[in-house]
Amino acid sequence: MASSAQSHAGHHHCATQRRPDTRLRVGTNGRIPRWKRGSTVTYIVRTESFPNPDMAAYTTGKLVEAVSMWEDKGVKFQLVYRTCKATFQVVYQPADNHPDVYAEAFFPNNDSPTKRTLIVYGLALKAGNRRYLANIFAHELGHIMGLRHEFAARSDSEETGSVLWGKENDSSIMNYPDMLSKLRVQKQDLDELESFYESTEKKHEELAIRELKPPTFRYRRNRRTSCYGARPS
């Protein structure tokens, strides 16, 4: 997650919107980016970045679980083999890199492949937090689909440039609850995400809606193998 709002145990949830750079809120940098409706957004897990294979397998399984929470609304996420081209990569970084952040993602873009990276920090895999890893990932997937933090437009927030889509929702997965156990995809989140992706508007509250075809990139070249049908270990 990418923001400076504090969460359970005094830690920050997410770093995606920490940079000046979703109720649901959408919009960043003067526009509203989203993937083309019905697109498949593929991803690989850089297992070699994790401290051990078990941690990589656990993380992969929790990300697959998080994907299921969004019920393929708007777009479909597809895990592919490590050697295949993908829209984004999942990378582990130790807790000391960002001791107060669980994870960090990105908004839809066709920029440099490194700007499409989902980072899970060591804090998210510590005892007491790792049981909620799927919930944390569900929040990050919201960003990857174009959603911003629920509090992004508050006057006391450092985050700017978002607009409201649908109705206010303090229980949104894109908010920061006081405990990670409360971080859940709500029915309103699903309904409004679906509405966002089904809309044929070219603009919303003066911000242009920009649709992107998910790009793919081979994050690491290796021997050829079938790319689809990857499963967590």
mmCIF file of C-alpha atoms in Angstrom:
data_model
loop_
_atom_site.group_PDB
_atom_site.id
_atom_site.type_symbol
_atom_site.label_atom_id
_atom_site.label_comp_id
_atom_site.label_asym_id
_atom_site.label_seq_id
_atom_site.Cartn_x
_atom_site.Cartn_y
_atom_site.Cartn_z
ATOM 1 C CA MET A 1 0.000 0.000 0.000
ATOM 2 C CA ALA A 2 1.337 3.477 -0.645
ATOM 3 C CA SER A 3 0.439 6.285 1.720
ATOM 4 C CA SER A 4 1.470 7.932 4.905
ATOM 5 C CA ALA A 5 -1.686 7.237 6.907
ATOM 6 C CA GLN A 6 -0.970 5.239 10.048
ATOM 7 C CA SER A 7 -2.419 1.809 10.671
ATOM 8 C CA HIS A 8 -2.431 -1.067 13.130
ATOM 9 C CA ALA A 9 0.420 -1.019 15.650
ATOM 10 C CA GLY A 10 1.374 2.470 14.501
ATOM 11 C CA HIS A 11 2.671 1.308 11.146
ATOM 12 C CA HIS A 12 1.844 2.676 7.722
ATOM 13 C CA HIS A 13 -0.201 0.440 5.467
ATOM 14 C CA CYS A 14 0.868 1.540 2.047
ATOM 15 C CA ALA A 15 3.399 3.624 0.164
ATOM 16 C CA THR A 16 1.721 3.904 -3.294
ATOM 17 C CA GLN A 17 0.430 7.425 -2.748
ATOM 18 C CA ARG A 18 3.178 8.708 -0.527
ATOM 19 C CA ARG A 19 4.482 10.402 -3.639
ATOM 20 C CA PRO A 20 2.517 13.530 -4.640
ATOM 21 C CA ASP A 21 2.247 11.998 -7.570
ATOM 22 C CA THR A 22 -10.891 6.040 -4.200
ATOM 23 C CA ARG A 23 -16.695 6.220 -1.460
ATOM 24 C CA LEU A 24 -14.035 4.876 -4.343
ATOM 25 C CA ARG A 25 -11.647 7.589 -5.428
ATOM 26 C CA VAL A 26 -9.913 7.664 -8.809
ATOM 27 C CA GLY A 27 -7.505 9.972 -10.616
ATOM 28 C CA THR A 28 -3.847 10.897 -10.451
ATOM 29 C CA ASN A 29 -1.634 13.414 -12.231
ATOM 30 C CA GLY A 30 -4.633 15.201 -13.745
ATOM 31 C CA ARG A 31 -6.235 12.131 -15.341
ATOM 32 C CA ILE A 32 -7.991 8.878 -14.474
ATOM 33 C CA PRO A 33 -5.993 5.851 -15.672
ATOM 34 C CA ARG A 34 -7.554 2.410 -15.956
ATOM 35 C CA TRP A 35 -6.925 -0.775 -17.904
ATOM 36 C CA LYS A 36 -9.164 -1.632 -20.836
ATOM 37 C CA ARG A 37 -12.249 -3.379 -19.528
ATOM 38 C CA GLY A 38 -11.970 -7.153 -19.653
ATOM 39 C CA SER A 39 -8.181 -7.055 -19.995
ATOM 40 C CA THR A 40 -5.962 -9.712 -18.488
ATOM 41 C CA VAL A 41 -3.289 -8.223 -16.249
ATOM 42 C CA THR A 42 -0.515 -10.778 -15.906
ATOM 43 C CA TYR A 43 2.082 -10.896 -13.151
ATOM 44 C CA ILE A 44 5.134 -12.856 -12.099
ATOM 45 C CA VAL A 45 6.613 -13.373 -8.647
ATOM 46 C CA ARG A 46 10.359 -12.841 -8.413
ATOM 47 C CA THR A 47 10.868 -15.765 -6.087
ATOM 48 C CA GLU A 48 14.612 -15.168 -5.954
ATOM 49 C CA SER A 49 14.035 -11.854 -4.147
ATOM 50 C CA PHE A 50 12.541 -13.627 -1.105
ATOM 51 C CA PRO A 51 14.626 -14.884 1.839
ATOM 52 C CA ASN A 52 13.530 -18.482 1.209
ATOM 53 C CA PRO A 53 11.253 -20.560 -1.068
ATOM 54 C CA ASP A 54 8.616 -21.061 1.641
ATOM 55 C CA MET A 55 8.132 -17.318 2.054
ATOM 56 C CA ALA A 56 7.884 -16.872 -1.708
ATOM 57 C CA ALA A 57 5.279 -19.655 -1.958
ATOM 58 C CA TYR A 58 3.259 -18.232 0.958
ATOM 59 C CA THR A 59 3.270 -14.767 -0.586
ATOM 60 C CA THR A 60 2.231 -16.107 -3.984
ATOM 61 C CA GLY A 61 -0.667 -18.009 -2.444
ATOM 62 C CA LYS A 62 -1.885 -14.945 -0.560
ATOM 63 C CA LEU A 63 -1.740 -12.821 -3.697
ATOM 64 C CA VAL A 64 -3.843 -15.400 -5.554
ATOM 65 C CA GLU A 65 -6.290 -15.238 -2.621
ATOM 66 C CA ALA A 66 -6.389 -11.444 -2.846
ATOM 67 C CA VAL A 67 -7.115 -11.625 -6.575
ATOM 68 C CA SER A 68 -10.160 -13.799 -5.855
ATOM 69 C CA MET A 69 -11.547 -11.127 -3.494
ATOM 70 C CA TRP A 70 -12.045 -8.776 -6.447
ATOM 71 C CA GLU A 71 -14.070 -11.405 -8.373
ATOM 72 C CA ASP A 72 -12.611 -10.420 -11.771
ATOM 73 C CA LYS A 73 -14.472 -7.105 -11.701
ATOM 74 C CA GLY A 74 -13.146 -4.810 -14.407
ATOM 75 C CA VAL A 75 -10.076 -6.843 -15.268
ATOM 76 C CA LYS A 76 -8.711 -10.325 -14.678
ATOM 77 C CA PHE A 77 -5.391 -10.948 -12.927
ATOM 78 C CA GLN A 78 -3.385 -13.937 -14.127
ATOM 79 C CA LEU A 79 -0.315 -15.426 -12.458
ATOM 80 C CA VAL A 80 2.168 -16.592 -15.095
ATOM 81 C CA TYR A 81 5.416 -18.478 -14.839
ATOM 82 C CA ARG A 82 8.501 -16.625 -13.691
ATOM 83 C CA THR A 83 10.101 -16.853 -17.132
ATOM 84 C CA CYS A 84 7.202 -15.331 -19.054
ATOM 85 C CA LYS A 85 6.256 -11.839 -20.080
ATOM 86 C CA ALA A 86 3.990 -10.071 -17.603
ATOM 87 C CA THR A 87 2.367 -6.719 -16.940
ATOM 88 C CA PHE A 88 3.931 -6.416 -13.493
ATOM 89 C CA GLN A 89 6.340 -8.092 -11.130
ATOM 90 C CA VAL A 90 6.073 -8.899 -7.421
ATOM 91 C CA VAL A 91 9.234 -8.286 -5.422
ATOM 92 C CA TYR A 92 10.205 -8.710 -1.761
ATOM 93 C CA GLN A 93 12.246 -6.114 0.098
ATOM 94 C CA PRO A 94 13.449 -6.395 3.716
ATOM 95 C CA ALA A 95 11.691 -4.525 6.511
ATOM 96 C CA ASP A 96 14.675 -2.259 7.080
ATOM 97 C CA ASN A 97 14.155 -0.723 3.627
ATOM 98 C CA HIS A 98 10.762 0.671 4.733
ATOM 99 C CA PRO A 99 10.200 -0.271 8.398
ATOM 100 C CA ASP A 100 6.764 1.398 8.565
ATOM 101 C CA VAL A 101 5.277 0.170 5.262
ATOM 102 C CA TYR A 102 3.597 -3.148 4.434
ATOM 103 C CA ALA A 103 3.535 -2.912 0.643
ATOM 104 C CA GLU A 104 3.709 -0.582 -2.329
ATOM 105 C CA ALA A 105 2.069 -0.774 -5.749
ATOM 106 C CA PHE A 106 1.357 1.474 -8.745
ATOM 107 C CA PHE A 107 -1.453 2.903 -10.842
ATOM 108 C CA PRO A 108 -2.197 1.701 -14.404
ATOM 109 C CA ASN A 109 0.615 2.861 -16.674
ATOM 110 C CA ASN A 110 2.622 1.936 -19.756
ATOM 111 C CA ASP A 111 5.846 3.484 -18.538
ATOM 112 C CA SER A 112 9.089 1.698 -17.724
ATOM 113 C CA PRO A 113 8.456 -1.915 -16.594
ATOM 114 C CA THR A 114 10.109 -1.177 -13.252
ATOM 115 C CA LYS A 115 7.279 1.296 -12.575
ATOM 116 C CA ARG A 116 4.889 -1.662 -12.587
ATOM 117 C CA THR A 117 6.196 -3.367 -9.481
ATOM 118 C CA LEU A 118 4.268 -4.621 -6.464
ATOM 119 C CA ILE A 119 6.656 -4.567 -3.515
ATOM 120 C CA VAL A 120 5.945 -6.530 -0.352
ATOM 121 C CA TYR A 121 8.078 -5.362 2.551
ATOM 122 C CA GLY A 122 9.342 -7.498 5.398
ATOM 123 C CA LEU A 123 6.901 -5.867 7.833
ATOM 124 C CA ALA A 124 3.960 -7.524 6.058
ATOM 125 C CA LEU A 125 5.480 -10.970 6.594
ATOM 126 C CA LYS A 126 6.274 -10.571 10.271
ATOM 127 C CA ALA A 127 4.374 -12.602 12.870
ATOM 128 C CA GLY A 128 1.018 -10.983 13.578
ATOM 129 C CA ASN A 129 0.862 -9.344 10.148
ATOM 130 C CA ARG A 130 1.358 -12.180 7.687
ATOM 131 C CA ARG A 131 -2.075 -13.687 8.411
ATOM 132 C CA TYR A 132 -3.530 -10.524 6.840
ATOM 133 C CA LEU A 133 -1.272 -10.530 3.796
ATOM 134 C CA ALA A 134 -4.153 -11.312 1.408
ATOM 135 C CA ASN A 135 -6.036 -8.289 2.790
ATOM 136 C CA ILE A 136 -2.995 -6.077 2.289
ATOM 137 C CA PHE A 137 -2.597 -7.346 -1.270
ATOM 138 C CA ALA A 138 -6.299 -6.731 -1.986
ATOM 139 C CA HIS A 139 -5.711 -3.056 -1.156
ATOM 140 C CA GLU A 140 -2.690 -2.936 -3.439
ATOM 141 C CA LEU A 141 -4.612 -4.580 -6.289
ATOM 142 C CA GLY A 142 -7.117 -1.760 -5.917
ATOM 143 C CA HIS A 143 -4.335 0.688 -6.739
ATOM 144 C CA ILE A 144 -3.213 -1.434 -9.682
ATOM 145 C CA MET A 145 -6.767 -1.198 -11.061
ATOM 146 C CA GLY A 146 -6.744 2.584 -10.690
ATOM 147 C CA LEU A 147 -8.228 3.168 -7.227
ATOM 148 C CA ARG A 148 -6.842 5.669 -4.757
ATOM 149 C CA HIS A 149 -7.081 5.889 -1.009
ATOM 150 C CA GLU A 150 -10.535 6.580 0.374
ATOM 151 C CA PHE A 151 -9.139 9.559 2.283
ATOM 152 C CA ALA A 152 -7.189 10.975 -0.672
ATOM 153 C CA ALA A 153 -9.251 14.162 -0.963
ATOM 154 C CA ARG A 154 -9.557 15.059 2.722
ATOM 155 C CA SER A 155 -8.289 18.520 3.596
ATOM 156 C CA ASP A 156 -5.822 17.037 6.101
ATOM 157 C CA SER A 157 -4.410 14.534 3.591
ATOM 158 C CA GLU A 158 -1.122 14.964 1.730
ATOM 159 C CA GLU A 159 -2.667 13.182 -1.262
ATOM 160 C CA THR A 160 -4.290 15.245 -3.984
ATOM 161 C CA GLY A 161 -5.811 14.986 -7.447
ATOM 162 C CA SER A 162 -8.498 12.368 -6.861
ATOM 163 C CA VAL A 163 -12.247 12.506 -7.509
ATOM 164 C CA LEU A 164 -15.117 10.565 -5.994
ATOM 165 C CA TRP A 165 -16.636 7.632 -7.904
ATOM 166 C CA GLY A 166 -19.885 6.450 -6.355
ATOM 167 C CA LYS A 167 -20.719 7.079 -2.692
ATOM 168 C CA GLU A 168 -18.644 7.637 0.418
ATOM 169 C CA ASN A 169 -17.548 4.405 2.088
ATOM 170 C CA ASP A 170 -15.539 4.548 5.296
ATOM 171 C CA SER A 171 -15.310 0.729 5.274
ATOM 172 C CA SER A 172 -13.741 0.601 1.809
ATOM 173 C CA ILE A 173 -10.745 -1.660 1.229
ATOM 174 C CA MET A 174 -9.044 1.527 0.033
ATOM 175 C CA ASN A 175 -9.284 3.083 3.489
ATOM 176 C CA TYR A 176 -7.024 2.474 6.502
ATOM 177 C CA PRO A 177 -8.891 0.748 9.340
ATOM 178 C CA ASP A 178 -7.482 0.757 12.864
ATOM 179 C CA MET A 179 -6.730 -2.974 12.557
ATOM 180 C CA LEU A 180 -5.596 -5.068 9.605
ATOM 181 C CA SER A 181 -8.342 -7.605 10.328
ATOM 182 C CA LYS A 182 -10.891 -4.968 9.224
ATOM 183 C CA LEU A 183 -9.204 -4.464 5.859
ATOM 184 C CA ARG A 184 -11.682 -6.218 3.559
ATOM 185 C CA VAL A 185 -13.140 -5.837 0.083
ATOM 186 C CA GLN A 186 -16.715 -4.639 0.583
ATOM 187 C CA LYS A 187 -19.708 -5.225 -1.713
ATOM 188 C CA GLN A 188 -19.725 -1.476 -2.384
ATOM 189 C CA ASP A 189 -16.094 -1.702 -3.498
ATOM 190 C CA LEU A 190 -17.017 -4.429 -5.989
ATOM 191 C CA ASP A 191 -20.101 -2.625 -7.267
ATOM 192 C CA GLU A 192 -18.319 0.688 -7.758
ATOM 193 C CA LEU A 193 -15.230 -0.864 -9.329
ATOM 194 C CA GLU A 194 -17.519 -2.604 -11.819
ATOM 195 C CA SER A 195 -19.305 0.699 -12.474
ATOM 196 C CA PHE A 196 -15.951 2.434 -12.980
ATOM 197 C CA TYR A 197 -14.844 -0.083 -15.599
ATOM 198 C CA GLU A 198 -18.225 -0.256 -17.342
ATOM 199 C CA SER A 199 -18.545 3.505 -17.695
ATOM 200 C CA THR A 200 -18.270 4.910 -21.216
ATOM 201 C CA GLU A 201 -17.543 8.442 -19.978
ATOM 202 C CA LYS A 202 -14.532 10.125 -21.517
ATOM 203 C CA LYS A 203 -14.263 12.457 -18.526
ATOM 204 C CA HIS A 204 -15.306 12.355 -14.899
ATOM 205 C CA GLU A 205 -15.451 15.611 -12.943
ATOM 206 C CA GLU A 206 -13.199 17.287 -15.497
ATOM 207 C CA LEU A 207 -10.525 14.576 -15.395
ATOM 208 C CA ALA A 208 -9.962 12.655 -18.638
ATOM 209 C CA ILE A 209 -10.343 8.883 -18.377
ATOM 210 C CA ARG A 210 -7.361 7.185 -20.003
ATOM 211 C CA GLU A 211 -7.709 3.533 -20.961
ATOM 212 C CA LEU A 212 -4.571 1.448 -21.305
ATOM 213 C CA LYS A 213 -3.892 -1.950 -22.790
ATOM 214 C CA PRO A 214 -1.815 -3.838 -20.208
ATOM 215 C CA PRO A 215 1.759 -3.944 -21.536
ATOM 216 C CA THR A 216 3.931 -6.987 -20.977
ATOM 217 C CA PHE A 217 7.642 -7.359 -20.401
ATOM 218 C CA ARG A 218 9.983 -10.260 -19.775
ATOM 219 C CA TYR A 219 11.400 -9.289 -16.406
ATOM 220 C CA ARG A 220 13.965 -12.027 -16.682
ATOM 221 C CA ARG A 221 14.866 -14.057 -19.720
ATOM 222 C CA ASN A 222 15.196 -17.784 -19.159
ATOM 223 C CA ARG A 223 14.415 -21.048 -20.894
ATOM 224 C CA ARG A 224 11.125 -21.104 -22.770
ATOM 225 C CA THR A 225 8.141 -22.671 -21.035
ATOM 226 C CA SER A 226 4.361 -22.516 -21.213
ATOM 227 C CA CYS A 227 3.368 -19.195 -19.648
ATOM 228 C CA TYR A 228 -0.192 -19.671 -18.459
ATOM 229 C CA GLY A 229 -1.437 -21.937 -15.736
ATOM 230 C CA ALA A 230 1.178 -21.048 -13.131
ATOM 231 C CA ARG A 231 0.112 -22.041 -9.637
ATOM 232 C CA PRO A 232 1.433 -21.161 -6.186
ATOM 233 C CA SER A 233 3.643 -23.867 -4.741
#
